[in-house]
JSON list of C-alpha atoms in Angstrom, two decimals:
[
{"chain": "R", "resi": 1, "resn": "UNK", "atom": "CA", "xyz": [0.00, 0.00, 0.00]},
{"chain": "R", "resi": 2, "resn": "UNK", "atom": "CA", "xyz": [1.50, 3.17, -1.07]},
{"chain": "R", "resi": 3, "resn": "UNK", "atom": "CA", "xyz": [1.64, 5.91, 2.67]},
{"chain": "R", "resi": 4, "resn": "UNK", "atom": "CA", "xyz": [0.74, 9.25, 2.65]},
{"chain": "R", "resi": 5, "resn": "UNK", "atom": "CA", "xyz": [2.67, 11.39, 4.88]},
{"chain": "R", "resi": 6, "resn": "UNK", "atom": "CA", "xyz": [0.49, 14.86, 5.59]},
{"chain": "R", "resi": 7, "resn": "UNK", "atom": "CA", "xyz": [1.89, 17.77, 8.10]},
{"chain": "R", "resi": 8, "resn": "UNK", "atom": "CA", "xyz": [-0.48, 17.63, 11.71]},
{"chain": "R", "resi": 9, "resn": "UNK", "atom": "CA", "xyz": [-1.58, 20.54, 11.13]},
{"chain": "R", "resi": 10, "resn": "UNK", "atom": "CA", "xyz": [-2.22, 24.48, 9.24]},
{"chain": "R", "resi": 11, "resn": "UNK", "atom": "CA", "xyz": [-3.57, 27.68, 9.30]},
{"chain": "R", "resi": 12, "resn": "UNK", "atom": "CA", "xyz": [-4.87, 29.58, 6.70]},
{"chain": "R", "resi": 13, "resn": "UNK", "atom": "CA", "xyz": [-6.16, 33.27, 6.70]},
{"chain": "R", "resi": 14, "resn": "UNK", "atom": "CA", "xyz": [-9.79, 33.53, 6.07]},
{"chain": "R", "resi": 15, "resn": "UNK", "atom": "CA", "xyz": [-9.91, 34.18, 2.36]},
{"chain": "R", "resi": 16, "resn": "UNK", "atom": "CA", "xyz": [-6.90, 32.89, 1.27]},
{"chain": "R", "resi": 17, "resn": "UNK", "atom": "CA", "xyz": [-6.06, 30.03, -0.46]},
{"chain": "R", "resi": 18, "resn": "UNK", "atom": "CA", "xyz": [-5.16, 27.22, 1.45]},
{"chain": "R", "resi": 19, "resn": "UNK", "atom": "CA", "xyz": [-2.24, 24.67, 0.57]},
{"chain": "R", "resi": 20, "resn": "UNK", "atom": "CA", "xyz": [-2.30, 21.09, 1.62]},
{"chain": "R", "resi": 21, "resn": "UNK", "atom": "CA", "xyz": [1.01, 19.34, 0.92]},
{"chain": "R", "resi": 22, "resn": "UNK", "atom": "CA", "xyz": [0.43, 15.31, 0.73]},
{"chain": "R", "resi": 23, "resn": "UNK", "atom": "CA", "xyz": [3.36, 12.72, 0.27]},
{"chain": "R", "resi": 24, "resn": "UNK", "atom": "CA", "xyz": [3.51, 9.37, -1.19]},
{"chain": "R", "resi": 25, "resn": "UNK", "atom": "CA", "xyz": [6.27, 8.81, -2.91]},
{"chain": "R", "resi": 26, "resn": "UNK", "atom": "CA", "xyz": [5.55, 5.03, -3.09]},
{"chain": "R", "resi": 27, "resn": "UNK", "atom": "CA", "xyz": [2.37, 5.48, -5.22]},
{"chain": "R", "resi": 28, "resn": "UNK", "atom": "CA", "xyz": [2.39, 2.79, -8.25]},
{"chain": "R", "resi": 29, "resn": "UNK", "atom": "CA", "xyz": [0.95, 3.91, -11.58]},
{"chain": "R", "resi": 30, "resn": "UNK", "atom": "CA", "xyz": [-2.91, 3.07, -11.01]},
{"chain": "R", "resi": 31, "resn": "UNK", "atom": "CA", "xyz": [-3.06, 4.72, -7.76]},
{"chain": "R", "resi": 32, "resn": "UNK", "atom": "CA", "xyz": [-5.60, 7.10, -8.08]},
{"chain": "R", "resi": 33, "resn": "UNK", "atom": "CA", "xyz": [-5.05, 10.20, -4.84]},
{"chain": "R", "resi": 34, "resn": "UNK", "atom": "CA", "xyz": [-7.96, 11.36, -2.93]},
{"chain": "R", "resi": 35, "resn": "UNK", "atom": "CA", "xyz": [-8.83, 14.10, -0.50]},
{"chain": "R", "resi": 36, "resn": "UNK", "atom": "CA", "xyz": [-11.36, 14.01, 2.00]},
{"chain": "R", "resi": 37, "resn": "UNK", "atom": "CA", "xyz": [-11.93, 16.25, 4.52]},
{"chain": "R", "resi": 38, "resn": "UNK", "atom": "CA", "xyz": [-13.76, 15.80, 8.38]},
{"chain": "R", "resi": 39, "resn": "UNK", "atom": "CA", "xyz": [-15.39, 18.73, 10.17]},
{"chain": "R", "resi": 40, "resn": "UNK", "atom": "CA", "xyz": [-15.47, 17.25, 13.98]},
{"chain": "R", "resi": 41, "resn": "UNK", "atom": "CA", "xyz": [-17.98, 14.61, 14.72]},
{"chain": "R", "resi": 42, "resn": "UNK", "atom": "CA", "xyz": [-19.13, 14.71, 11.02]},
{"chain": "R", "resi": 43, "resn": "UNK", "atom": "CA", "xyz": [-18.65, 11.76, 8.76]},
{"chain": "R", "resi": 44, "resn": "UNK", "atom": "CA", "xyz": [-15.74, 12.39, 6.28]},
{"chain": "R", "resi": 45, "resn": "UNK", "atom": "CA", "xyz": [-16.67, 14.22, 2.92]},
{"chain": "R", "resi": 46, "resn": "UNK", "atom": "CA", "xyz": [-15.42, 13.58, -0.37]},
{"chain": "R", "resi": 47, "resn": "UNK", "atom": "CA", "xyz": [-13.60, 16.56, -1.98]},
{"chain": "R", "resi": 48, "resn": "UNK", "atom": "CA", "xyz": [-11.78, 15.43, -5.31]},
{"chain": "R", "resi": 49, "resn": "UNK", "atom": "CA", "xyz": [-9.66, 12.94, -6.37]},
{"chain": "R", "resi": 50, "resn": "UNK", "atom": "CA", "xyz": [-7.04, 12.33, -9.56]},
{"chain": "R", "resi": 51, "resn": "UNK", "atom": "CA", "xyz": [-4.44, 10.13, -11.08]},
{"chain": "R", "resi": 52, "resn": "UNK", "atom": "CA", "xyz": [-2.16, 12.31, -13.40]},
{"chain": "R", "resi": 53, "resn": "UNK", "atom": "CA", "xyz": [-3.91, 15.22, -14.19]},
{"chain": "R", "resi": 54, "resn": "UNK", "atom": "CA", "xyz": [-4.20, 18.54, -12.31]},
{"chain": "R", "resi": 55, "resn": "UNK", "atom": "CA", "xyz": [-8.06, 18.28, -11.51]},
{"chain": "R", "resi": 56, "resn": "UNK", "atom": "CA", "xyz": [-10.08, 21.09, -10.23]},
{"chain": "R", "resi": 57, "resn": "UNK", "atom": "CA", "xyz": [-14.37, 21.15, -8.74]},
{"chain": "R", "resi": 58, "resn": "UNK", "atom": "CA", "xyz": [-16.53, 23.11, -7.12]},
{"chain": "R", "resi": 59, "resn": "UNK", "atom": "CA", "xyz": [-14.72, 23.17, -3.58]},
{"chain": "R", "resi": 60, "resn": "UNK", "atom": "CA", "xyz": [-11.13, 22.66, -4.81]},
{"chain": "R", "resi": 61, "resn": "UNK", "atom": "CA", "xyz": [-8.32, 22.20, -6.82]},
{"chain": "R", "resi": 62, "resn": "UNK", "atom": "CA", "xyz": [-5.76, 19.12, -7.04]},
{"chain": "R", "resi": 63, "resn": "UNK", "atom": "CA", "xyz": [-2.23, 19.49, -7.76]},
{"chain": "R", "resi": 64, "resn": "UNK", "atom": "CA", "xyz": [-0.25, 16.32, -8.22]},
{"chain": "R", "resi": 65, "resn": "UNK", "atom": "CA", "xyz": [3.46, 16.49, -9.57]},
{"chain": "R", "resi": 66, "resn": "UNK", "atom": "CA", "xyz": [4.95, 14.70, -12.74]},
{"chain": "R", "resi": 67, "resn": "UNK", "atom": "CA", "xyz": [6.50, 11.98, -11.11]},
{"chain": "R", "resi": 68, "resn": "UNK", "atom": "CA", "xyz": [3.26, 11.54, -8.77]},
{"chain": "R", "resi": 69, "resn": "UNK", "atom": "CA", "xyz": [4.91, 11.40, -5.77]},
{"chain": "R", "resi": 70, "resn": "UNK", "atom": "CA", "xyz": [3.18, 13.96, -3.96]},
{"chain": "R", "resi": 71, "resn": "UNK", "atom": "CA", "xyz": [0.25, 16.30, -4.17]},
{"chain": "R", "resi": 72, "resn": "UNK", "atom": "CA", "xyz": [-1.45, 19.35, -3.19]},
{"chain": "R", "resi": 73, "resn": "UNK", "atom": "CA", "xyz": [-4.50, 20.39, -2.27]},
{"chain": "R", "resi": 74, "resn": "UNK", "atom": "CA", "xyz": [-6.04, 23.91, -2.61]},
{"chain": "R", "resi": 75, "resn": "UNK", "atom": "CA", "xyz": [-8.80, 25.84, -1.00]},
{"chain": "R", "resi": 76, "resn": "UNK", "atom": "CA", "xyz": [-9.04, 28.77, -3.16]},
{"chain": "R", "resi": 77, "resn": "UNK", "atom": "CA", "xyz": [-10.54, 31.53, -0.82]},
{"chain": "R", "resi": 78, "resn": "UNK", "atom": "CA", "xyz": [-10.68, 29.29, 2.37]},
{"chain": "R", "resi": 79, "resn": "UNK", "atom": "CA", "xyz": [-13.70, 30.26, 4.62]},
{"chain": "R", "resi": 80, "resn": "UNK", "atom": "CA", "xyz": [-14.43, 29.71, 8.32]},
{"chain": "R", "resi": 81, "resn": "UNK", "atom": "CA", "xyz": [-16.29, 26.28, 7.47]},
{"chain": "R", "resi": 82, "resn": "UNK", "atom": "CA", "xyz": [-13.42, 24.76, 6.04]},
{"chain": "R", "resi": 83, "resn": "UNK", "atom": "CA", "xyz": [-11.96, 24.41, 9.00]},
{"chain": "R", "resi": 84, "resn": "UNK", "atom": "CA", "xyz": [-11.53, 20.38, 9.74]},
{"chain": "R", "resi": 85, "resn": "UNK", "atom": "CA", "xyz": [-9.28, 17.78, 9.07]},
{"chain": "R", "resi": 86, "resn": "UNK", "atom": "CA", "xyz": [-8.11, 16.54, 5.70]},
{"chain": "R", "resi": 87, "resn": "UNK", "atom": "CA", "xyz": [-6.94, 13.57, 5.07]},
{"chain": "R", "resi": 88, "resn": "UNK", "atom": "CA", "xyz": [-5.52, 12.80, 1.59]},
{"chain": "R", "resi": 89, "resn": "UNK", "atom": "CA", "xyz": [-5.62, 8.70, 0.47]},
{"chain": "R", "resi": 90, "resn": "UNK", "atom": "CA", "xyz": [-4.17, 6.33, -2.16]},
{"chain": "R", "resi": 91, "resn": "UNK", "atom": "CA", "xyz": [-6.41, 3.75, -2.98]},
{"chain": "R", "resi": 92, "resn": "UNK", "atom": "CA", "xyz": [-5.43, 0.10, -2.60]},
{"chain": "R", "resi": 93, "resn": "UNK", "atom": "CA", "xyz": [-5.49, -1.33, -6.27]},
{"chain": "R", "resi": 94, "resn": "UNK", "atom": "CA", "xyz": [-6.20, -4.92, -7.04]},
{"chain": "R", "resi": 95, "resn": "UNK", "atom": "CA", "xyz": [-8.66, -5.73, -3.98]},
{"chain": "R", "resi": 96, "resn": "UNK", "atom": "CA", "xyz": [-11.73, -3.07, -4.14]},
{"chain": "R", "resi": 97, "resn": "UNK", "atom": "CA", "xyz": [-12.64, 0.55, -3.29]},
{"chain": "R", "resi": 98, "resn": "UNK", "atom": "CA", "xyz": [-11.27, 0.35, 0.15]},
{"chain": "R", "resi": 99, "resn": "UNK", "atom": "CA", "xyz": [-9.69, 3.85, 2.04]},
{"chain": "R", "resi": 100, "resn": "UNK", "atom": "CA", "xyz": [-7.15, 3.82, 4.25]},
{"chain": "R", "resi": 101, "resn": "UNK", "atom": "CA", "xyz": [-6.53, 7.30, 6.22]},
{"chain": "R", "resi": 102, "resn": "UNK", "atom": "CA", "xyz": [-3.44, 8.28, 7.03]},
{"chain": "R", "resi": 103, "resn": "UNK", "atom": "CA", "xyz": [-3.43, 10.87, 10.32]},
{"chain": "R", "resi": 104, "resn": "UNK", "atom": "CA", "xyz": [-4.13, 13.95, 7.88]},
{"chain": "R", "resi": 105, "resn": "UNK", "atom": "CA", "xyz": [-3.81, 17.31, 8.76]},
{"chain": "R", "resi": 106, "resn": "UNK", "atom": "CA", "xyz": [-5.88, 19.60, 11.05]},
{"chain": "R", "resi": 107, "resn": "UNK", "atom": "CA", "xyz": [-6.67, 22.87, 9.10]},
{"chain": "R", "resi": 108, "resn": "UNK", "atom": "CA", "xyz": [-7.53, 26.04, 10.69]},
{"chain": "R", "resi": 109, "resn": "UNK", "atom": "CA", "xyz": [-8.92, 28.95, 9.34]},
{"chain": "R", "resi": 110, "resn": "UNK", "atom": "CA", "xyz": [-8.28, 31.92, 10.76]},
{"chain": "R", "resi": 111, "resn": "UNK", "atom": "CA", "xyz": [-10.78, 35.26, 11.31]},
{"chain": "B", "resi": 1, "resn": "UNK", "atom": "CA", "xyz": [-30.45, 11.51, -3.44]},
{"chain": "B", "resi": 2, "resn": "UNK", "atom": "CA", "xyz": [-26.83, 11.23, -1.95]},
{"chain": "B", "resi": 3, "resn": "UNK", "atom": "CA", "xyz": [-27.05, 10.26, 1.40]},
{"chain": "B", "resi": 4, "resn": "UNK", "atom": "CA", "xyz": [-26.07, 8.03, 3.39]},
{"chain": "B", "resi": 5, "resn": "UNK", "atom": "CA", "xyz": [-28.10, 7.97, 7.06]},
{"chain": "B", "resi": 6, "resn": "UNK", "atom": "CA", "xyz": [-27.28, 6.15, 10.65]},
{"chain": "B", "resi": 7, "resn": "UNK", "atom": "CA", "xyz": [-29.21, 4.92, 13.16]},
{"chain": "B", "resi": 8, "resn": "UNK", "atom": "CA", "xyz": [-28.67, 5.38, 16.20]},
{"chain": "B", "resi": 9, "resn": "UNK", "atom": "CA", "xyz": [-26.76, 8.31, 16.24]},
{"chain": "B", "resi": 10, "resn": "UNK", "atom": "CA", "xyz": [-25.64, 7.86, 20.23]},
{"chain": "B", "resi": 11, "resn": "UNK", "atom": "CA", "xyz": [-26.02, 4.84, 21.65]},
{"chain": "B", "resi": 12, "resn": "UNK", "atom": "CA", "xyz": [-24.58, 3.59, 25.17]},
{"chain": "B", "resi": 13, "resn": "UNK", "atom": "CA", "xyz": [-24.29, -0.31, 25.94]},
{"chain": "B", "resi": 14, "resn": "UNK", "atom": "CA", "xyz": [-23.56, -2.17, 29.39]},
{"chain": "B", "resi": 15, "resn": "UNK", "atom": "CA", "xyz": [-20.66, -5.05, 28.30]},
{"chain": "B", "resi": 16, "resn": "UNK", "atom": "CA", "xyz": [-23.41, -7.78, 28.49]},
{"chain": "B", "resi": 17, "resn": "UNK", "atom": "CA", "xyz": [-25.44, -6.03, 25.77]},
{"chain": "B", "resi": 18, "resn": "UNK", "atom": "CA", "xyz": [-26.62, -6.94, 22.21]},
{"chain": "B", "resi": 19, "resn": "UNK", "atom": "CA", "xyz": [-27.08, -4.29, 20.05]},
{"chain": "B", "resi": 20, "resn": "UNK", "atom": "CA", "xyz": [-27.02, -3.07, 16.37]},
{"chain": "B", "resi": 21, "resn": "UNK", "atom": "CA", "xyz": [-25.97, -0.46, 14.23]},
{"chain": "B", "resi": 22, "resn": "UNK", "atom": "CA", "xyz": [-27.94, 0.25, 11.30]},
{"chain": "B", "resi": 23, "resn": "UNK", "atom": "CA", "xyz": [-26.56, 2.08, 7.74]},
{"chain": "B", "resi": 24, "resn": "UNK", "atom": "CA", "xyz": [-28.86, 2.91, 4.60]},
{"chain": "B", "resi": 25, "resn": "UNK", "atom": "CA", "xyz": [-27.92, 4.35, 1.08]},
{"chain": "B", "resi": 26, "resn": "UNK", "atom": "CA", "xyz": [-30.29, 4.56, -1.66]},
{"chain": "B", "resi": 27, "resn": "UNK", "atom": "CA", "xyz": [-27.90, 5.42, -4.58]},
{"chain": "B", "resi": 28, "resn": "UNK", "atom": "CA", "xyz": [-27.74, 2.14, -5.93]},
{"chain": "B", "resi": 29, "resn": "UNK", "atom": "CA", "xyz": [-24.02, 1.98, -4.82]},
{"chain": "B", "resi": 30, "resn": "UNK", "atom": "CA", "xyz": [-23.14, -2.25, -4.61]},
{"chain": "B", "resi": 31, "resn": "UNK", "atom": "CA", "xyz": [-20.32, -1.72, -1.89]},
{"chain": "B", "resi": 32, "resn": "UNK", "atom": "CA", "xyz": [-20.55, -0.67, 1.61]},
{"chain": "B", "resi": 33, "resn": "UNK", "atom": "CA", "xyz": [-17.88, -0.23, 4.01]},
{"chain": "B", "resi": 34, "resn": "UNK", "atom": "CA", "xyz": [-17.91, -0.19, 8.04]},
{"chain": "B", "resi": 35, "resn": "UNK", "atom": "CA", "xyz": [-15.10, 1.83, 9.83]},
{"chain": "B", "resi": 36, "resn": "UNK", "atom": "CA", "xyz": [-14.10, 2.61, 13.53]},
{"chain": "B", "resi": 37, "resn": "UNK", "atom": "CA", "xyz": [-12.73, 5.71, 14.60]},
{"chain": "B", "resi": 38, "resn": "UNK", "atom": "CA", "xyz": [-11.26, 6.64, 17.81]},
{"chain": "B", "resi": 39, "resn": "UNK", "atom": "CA", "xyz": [-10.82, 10.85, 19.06]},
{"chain": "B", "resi": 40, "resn": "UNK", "atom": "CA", "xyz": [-8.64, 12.47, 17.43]},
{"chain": "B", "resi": 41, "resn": "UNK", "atom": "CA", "xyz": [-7.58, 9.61, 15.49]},
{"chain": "B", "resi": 42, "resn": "UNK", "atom": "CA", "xyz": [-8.52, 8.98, 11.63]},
{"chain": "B", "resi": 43, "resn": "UNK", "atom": "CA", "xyz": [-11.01, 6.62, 10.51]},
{"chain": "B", "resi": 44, "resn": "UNK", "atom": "CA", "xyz": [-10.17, 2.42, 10.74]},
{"chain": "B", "resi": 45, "resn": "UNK", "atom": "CA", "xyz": [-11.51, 0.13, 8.21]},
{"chain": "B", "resi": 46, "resn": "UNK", "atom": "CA", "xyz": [-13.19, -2.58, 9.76]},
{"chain": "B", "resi": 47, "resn": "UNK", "atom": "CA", "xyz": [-15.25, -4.34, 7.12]},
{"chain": "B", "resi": 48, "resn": "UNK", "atom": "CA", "xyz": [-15.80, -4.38, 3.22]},
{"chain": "B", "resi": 49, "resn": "UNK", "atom": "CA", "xyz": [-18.89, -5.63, 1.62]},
{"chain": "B", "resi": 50, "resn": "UNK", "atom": "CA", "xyz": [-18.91, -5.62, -2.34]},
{"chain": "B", "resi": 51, "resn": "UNK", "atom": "CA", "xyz": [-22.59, -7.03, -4.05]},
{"chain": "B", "resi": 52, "resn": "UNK", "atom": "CA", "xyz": [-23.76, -8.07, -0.74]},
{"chain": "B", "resi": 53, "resn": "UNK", "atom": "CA", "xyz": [-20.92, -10.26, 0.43]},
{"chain": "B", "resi": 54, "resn": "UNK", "atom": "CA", "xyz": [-18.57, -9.66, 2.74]},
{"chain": "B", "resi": 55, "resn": "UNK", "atom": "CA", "xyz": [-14.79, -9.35, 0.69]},
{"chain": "B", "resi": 56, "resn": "UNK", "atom": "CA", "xyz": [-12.94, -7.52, 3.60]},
{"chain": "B", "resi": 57, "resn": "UNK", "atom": "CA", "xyz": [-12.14, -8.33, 7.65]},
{"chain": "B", "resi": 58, "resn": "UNK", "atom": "CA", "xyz": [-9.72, -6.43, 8.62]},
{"chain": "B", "resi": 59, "resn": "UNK", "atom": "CA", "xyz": [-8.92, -9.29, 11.62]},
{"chain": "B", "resi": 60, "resn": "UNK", "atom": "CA", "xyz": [-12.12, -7.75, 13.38]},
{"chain": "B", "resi": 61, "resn": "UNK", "atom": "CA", "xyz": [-13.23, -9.20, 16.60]},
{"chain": "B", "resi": 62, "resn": "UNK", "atom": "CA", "xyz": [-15.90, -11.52, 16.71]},
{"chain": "B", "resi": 63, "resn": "UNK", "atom": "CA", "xyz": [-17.97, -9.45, 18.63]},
{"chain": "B", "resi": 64, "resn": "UNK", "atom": "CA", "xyz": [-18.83, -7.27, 15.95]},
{"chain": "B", "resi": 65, "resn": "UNK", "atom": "CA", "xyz": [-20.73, -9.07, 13.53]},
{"chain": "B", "resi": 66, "resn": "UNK", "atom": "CA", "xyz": [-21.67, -7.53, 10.50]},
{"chain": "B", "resi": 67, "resn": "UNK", "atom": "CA", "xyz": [-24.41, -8.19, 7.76]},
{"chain": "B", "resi": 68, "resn": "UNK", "atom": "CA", "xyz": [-25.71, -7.28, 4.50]},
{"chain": "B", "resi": 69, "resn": "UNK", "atom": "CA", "xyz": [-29.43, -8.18, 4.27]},
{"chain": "B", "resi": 70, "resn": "UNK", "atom": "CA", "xyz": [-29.75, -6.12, 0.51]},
{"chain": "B", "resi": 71, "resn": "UNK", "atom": "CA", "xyz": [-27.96, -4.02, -1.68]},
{"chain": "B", "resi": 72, "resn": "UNK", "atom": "CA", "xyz": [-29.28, -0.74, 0.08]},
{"chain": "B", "resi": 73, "resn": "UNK", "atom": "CA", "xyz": [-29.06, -1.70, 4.16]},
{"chain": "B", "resi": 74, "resn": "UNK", "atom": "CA", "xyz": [-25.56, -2.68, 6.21]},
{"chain": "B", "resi": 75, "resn": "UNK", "atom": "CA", "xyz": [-26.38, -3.70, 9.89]},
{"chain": "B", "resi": 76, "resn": "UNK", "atom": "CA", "xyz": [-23.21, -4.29, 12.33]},
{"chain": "B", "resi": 77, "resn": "UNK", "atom": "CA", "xyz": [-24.20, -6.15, 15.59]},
{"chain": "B", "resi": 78, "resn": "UNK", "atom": "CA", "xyz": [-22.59, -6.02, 18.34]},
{"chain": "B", "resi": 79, "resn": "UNK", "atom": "CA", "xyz": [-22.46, -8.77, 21.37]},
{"chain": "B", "resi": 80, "resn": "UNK", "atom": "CA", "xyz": [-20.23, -8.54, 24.78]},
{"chain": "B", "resi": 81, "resn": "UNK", "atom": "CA", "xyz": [-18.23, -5.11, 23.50]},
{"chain": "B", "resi": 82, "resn": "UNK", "atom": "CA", "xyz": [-15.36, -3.89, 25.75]},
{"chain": "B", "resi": 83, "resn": "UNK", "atom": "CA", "xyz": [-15.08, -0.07, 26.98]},
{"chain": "B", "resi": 84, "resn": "UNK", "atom": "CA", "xyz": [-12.22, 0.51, 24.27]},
{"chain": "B", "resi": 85, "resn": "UNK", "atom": "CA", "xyz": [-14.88, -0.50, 21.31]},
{"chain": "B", "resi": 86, "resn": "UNK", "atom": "CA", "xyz": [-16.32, 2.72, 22.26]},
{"chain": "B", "resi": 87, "resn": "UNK", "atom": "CA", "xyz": [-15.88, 5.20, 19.37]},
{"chain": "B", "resi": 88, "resn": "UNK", "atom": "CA", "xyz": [-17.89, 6.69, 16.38]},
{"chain": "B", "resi": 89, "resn": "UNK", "atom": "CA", "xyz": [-18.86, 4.25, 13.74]},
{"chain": "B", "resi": 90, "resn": "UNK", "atom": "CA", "xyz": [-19.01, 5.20, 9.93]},
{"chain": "B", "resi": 91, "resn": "UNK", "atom": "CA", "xyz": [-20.61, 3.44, 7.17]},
{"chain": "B", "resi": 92, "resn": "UNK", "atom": "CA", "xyz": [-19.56, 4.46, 4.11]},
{"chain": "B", "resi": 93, "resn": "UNK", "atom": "CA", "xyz": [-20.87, 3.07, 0.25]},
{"chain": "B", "resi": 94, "resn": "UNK", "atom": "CA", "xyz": [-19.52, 3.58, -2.98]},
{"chain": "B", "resi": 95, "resn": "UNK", "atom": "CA", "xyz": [-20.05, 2.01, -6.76]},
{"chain": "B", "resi": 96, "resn": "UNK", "atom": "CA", "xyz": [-18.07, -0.70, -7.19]},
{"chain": "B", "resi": 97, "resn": "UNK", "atom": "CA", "xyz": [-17.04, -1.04, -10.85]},
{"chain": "B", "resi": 98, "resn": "UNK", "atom": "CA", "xyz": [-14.23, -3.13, -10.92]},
{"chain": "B", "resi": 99, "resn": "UNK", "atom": "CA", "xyz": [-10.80, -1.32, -10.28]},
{"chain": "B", "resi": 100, "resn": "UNK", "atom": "CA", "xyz": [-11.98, 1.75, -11.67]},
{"chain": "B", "resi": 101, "resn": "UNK", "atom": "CA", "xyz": [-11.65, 4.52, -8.07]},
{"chain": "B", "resi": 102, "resn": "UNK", "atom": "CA", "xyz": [-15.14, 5.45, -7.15]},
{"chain": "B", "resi": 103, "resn": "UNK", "atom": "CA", "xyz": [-15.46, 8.00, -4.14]},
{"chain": "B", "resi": 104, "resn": "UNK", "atom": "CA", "xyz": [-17.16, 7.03, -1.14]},
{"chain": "B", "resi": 105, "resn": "UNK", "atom": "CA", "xyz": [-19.99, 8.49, 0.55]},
{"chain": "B", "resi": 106, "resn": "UNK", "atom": "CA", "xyz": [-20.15, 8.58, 4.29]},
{"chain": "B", "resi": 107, "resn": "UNK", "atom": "CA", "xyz": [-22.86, 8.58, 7.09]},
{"chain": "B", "resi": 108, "resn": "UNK", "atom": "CA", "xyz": [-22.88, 10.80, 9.97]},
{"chain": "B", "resi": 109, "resn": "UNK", "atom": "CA", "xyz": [-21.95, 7.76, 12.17]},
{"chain": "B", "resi": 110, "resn": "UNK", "atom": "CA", "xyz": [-22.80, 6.00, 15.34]},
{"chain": "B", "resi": 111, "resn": "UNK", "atom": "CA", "xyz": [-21.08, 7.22, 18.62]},
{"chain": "B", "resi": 112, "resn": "UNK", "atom": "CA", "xyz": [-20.91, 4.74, 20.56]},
{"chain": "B", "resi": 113, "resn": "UNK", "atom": "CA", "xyz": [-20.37, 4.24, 24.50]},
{"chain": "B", "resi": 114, "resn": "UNK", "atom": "CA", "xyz": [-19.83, 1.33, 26.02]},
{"chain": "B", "resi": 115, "resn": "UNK", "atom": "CA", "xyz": [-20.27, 1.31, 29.81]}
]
């Protein structure tokens, strides 16, 4: 299983965009990355995910570098409600649709 | 229609309890997913279910049992739980289309307390 490595934990100025390193330089070629995110006690949410290409959706953009060993994750104009945690995941390939988090990082937006 | 909904969503069990958890989707997704999650800790797969039969157990304890009585409902039952099983339980369901990545959908979860 390729790791994801993530720092514990940002801040982010309300209404600036947010960055979201991600690690995982052991990611094999049909790996696809994904980024969820957890406000507390919530269920996790589903934000985007991608495989080579930058990729970009209604709540954010996802940057992932040539050689695919990391990514990042941007919040464009981060707001108040994005605070949570986000956890970014490489899927398992071969045995199903099964997630494993890594510890993600803690974001905090800032007034 | 993407939801996915819990029932309960607190419940509190003495050790010599019997008790289930109850997860519902109606997206027409064929895999469902049961996961554990301690504070402040991430999410812990526990079980995998792909077209109604069970394809992952991740060396769970036999005291959580869990069962997939249609495509749309996941029930986990739980017998003789420990304090340290109390955490908040999330179901999860997502298409399941071969190796092709599908996102999953998560409930709101079950936070459980066992006394």
């Amino acid at each position: 299983d390729a790791k994801t490595t993530q720092p514990p934990s940002m801040d982010c100025a309300e209404g600036r965009a947010a960055n979201l390193p991600c690690n995982h330089s052991t990611i094999s070629g049909n790996e696809y990355v994904y980024w969820y995110r957890q406000i507390h006690s919530q269920g996790p949410q589903y934000i985007i995910h991608g495989l080579k290409n930058n990729e970009t959706n209604e709540m954010a953009s996802l940057i992932i570098t040539e050689d695919r060993k990391s990514s990042t994750l941007i919040l464009p104009h981060a707001t108040l409600r994005d605070t949570a945690v986000y956890y970014c995941i490489v899927r398992v390939p071969n045995t199903g649709n099964q997630f494993y988090f890594g510890t993600g990082t803690s974001l905090t937006v800032i007034p | 229609d993407t939801e996915v909904t819990q029932t309960p969503k607190h419940l509190v069990m003495g050790m010599t309890n019997k008790k289930s958890l109850k997860c519902e989707q109606h997206m027409g997704h064929r895999a469902m997913y049961w996961y554990k999650q301690k504070a402040k800790k991430p999410p812990e797969l526990m079980f995998v279910y792909s077209y109604e039969k069970l394809s992952i157990n991740e060396s769970v304890p036999s005291r959580f049992s869990p069962e997939c009585p249609n495509s749309s409902l996941l029930n986990l039952h739980l017998h003789a739980l420990q304090p340290e099983d109390s955490a908040l339980y999330l179901c999860a369901s997502s298409q399941s289309v071969g190796t092709v990545s599908r996102e999953q959908y998560f409930g709101p979860g079950t936070r459980l307390t066992v006394t």
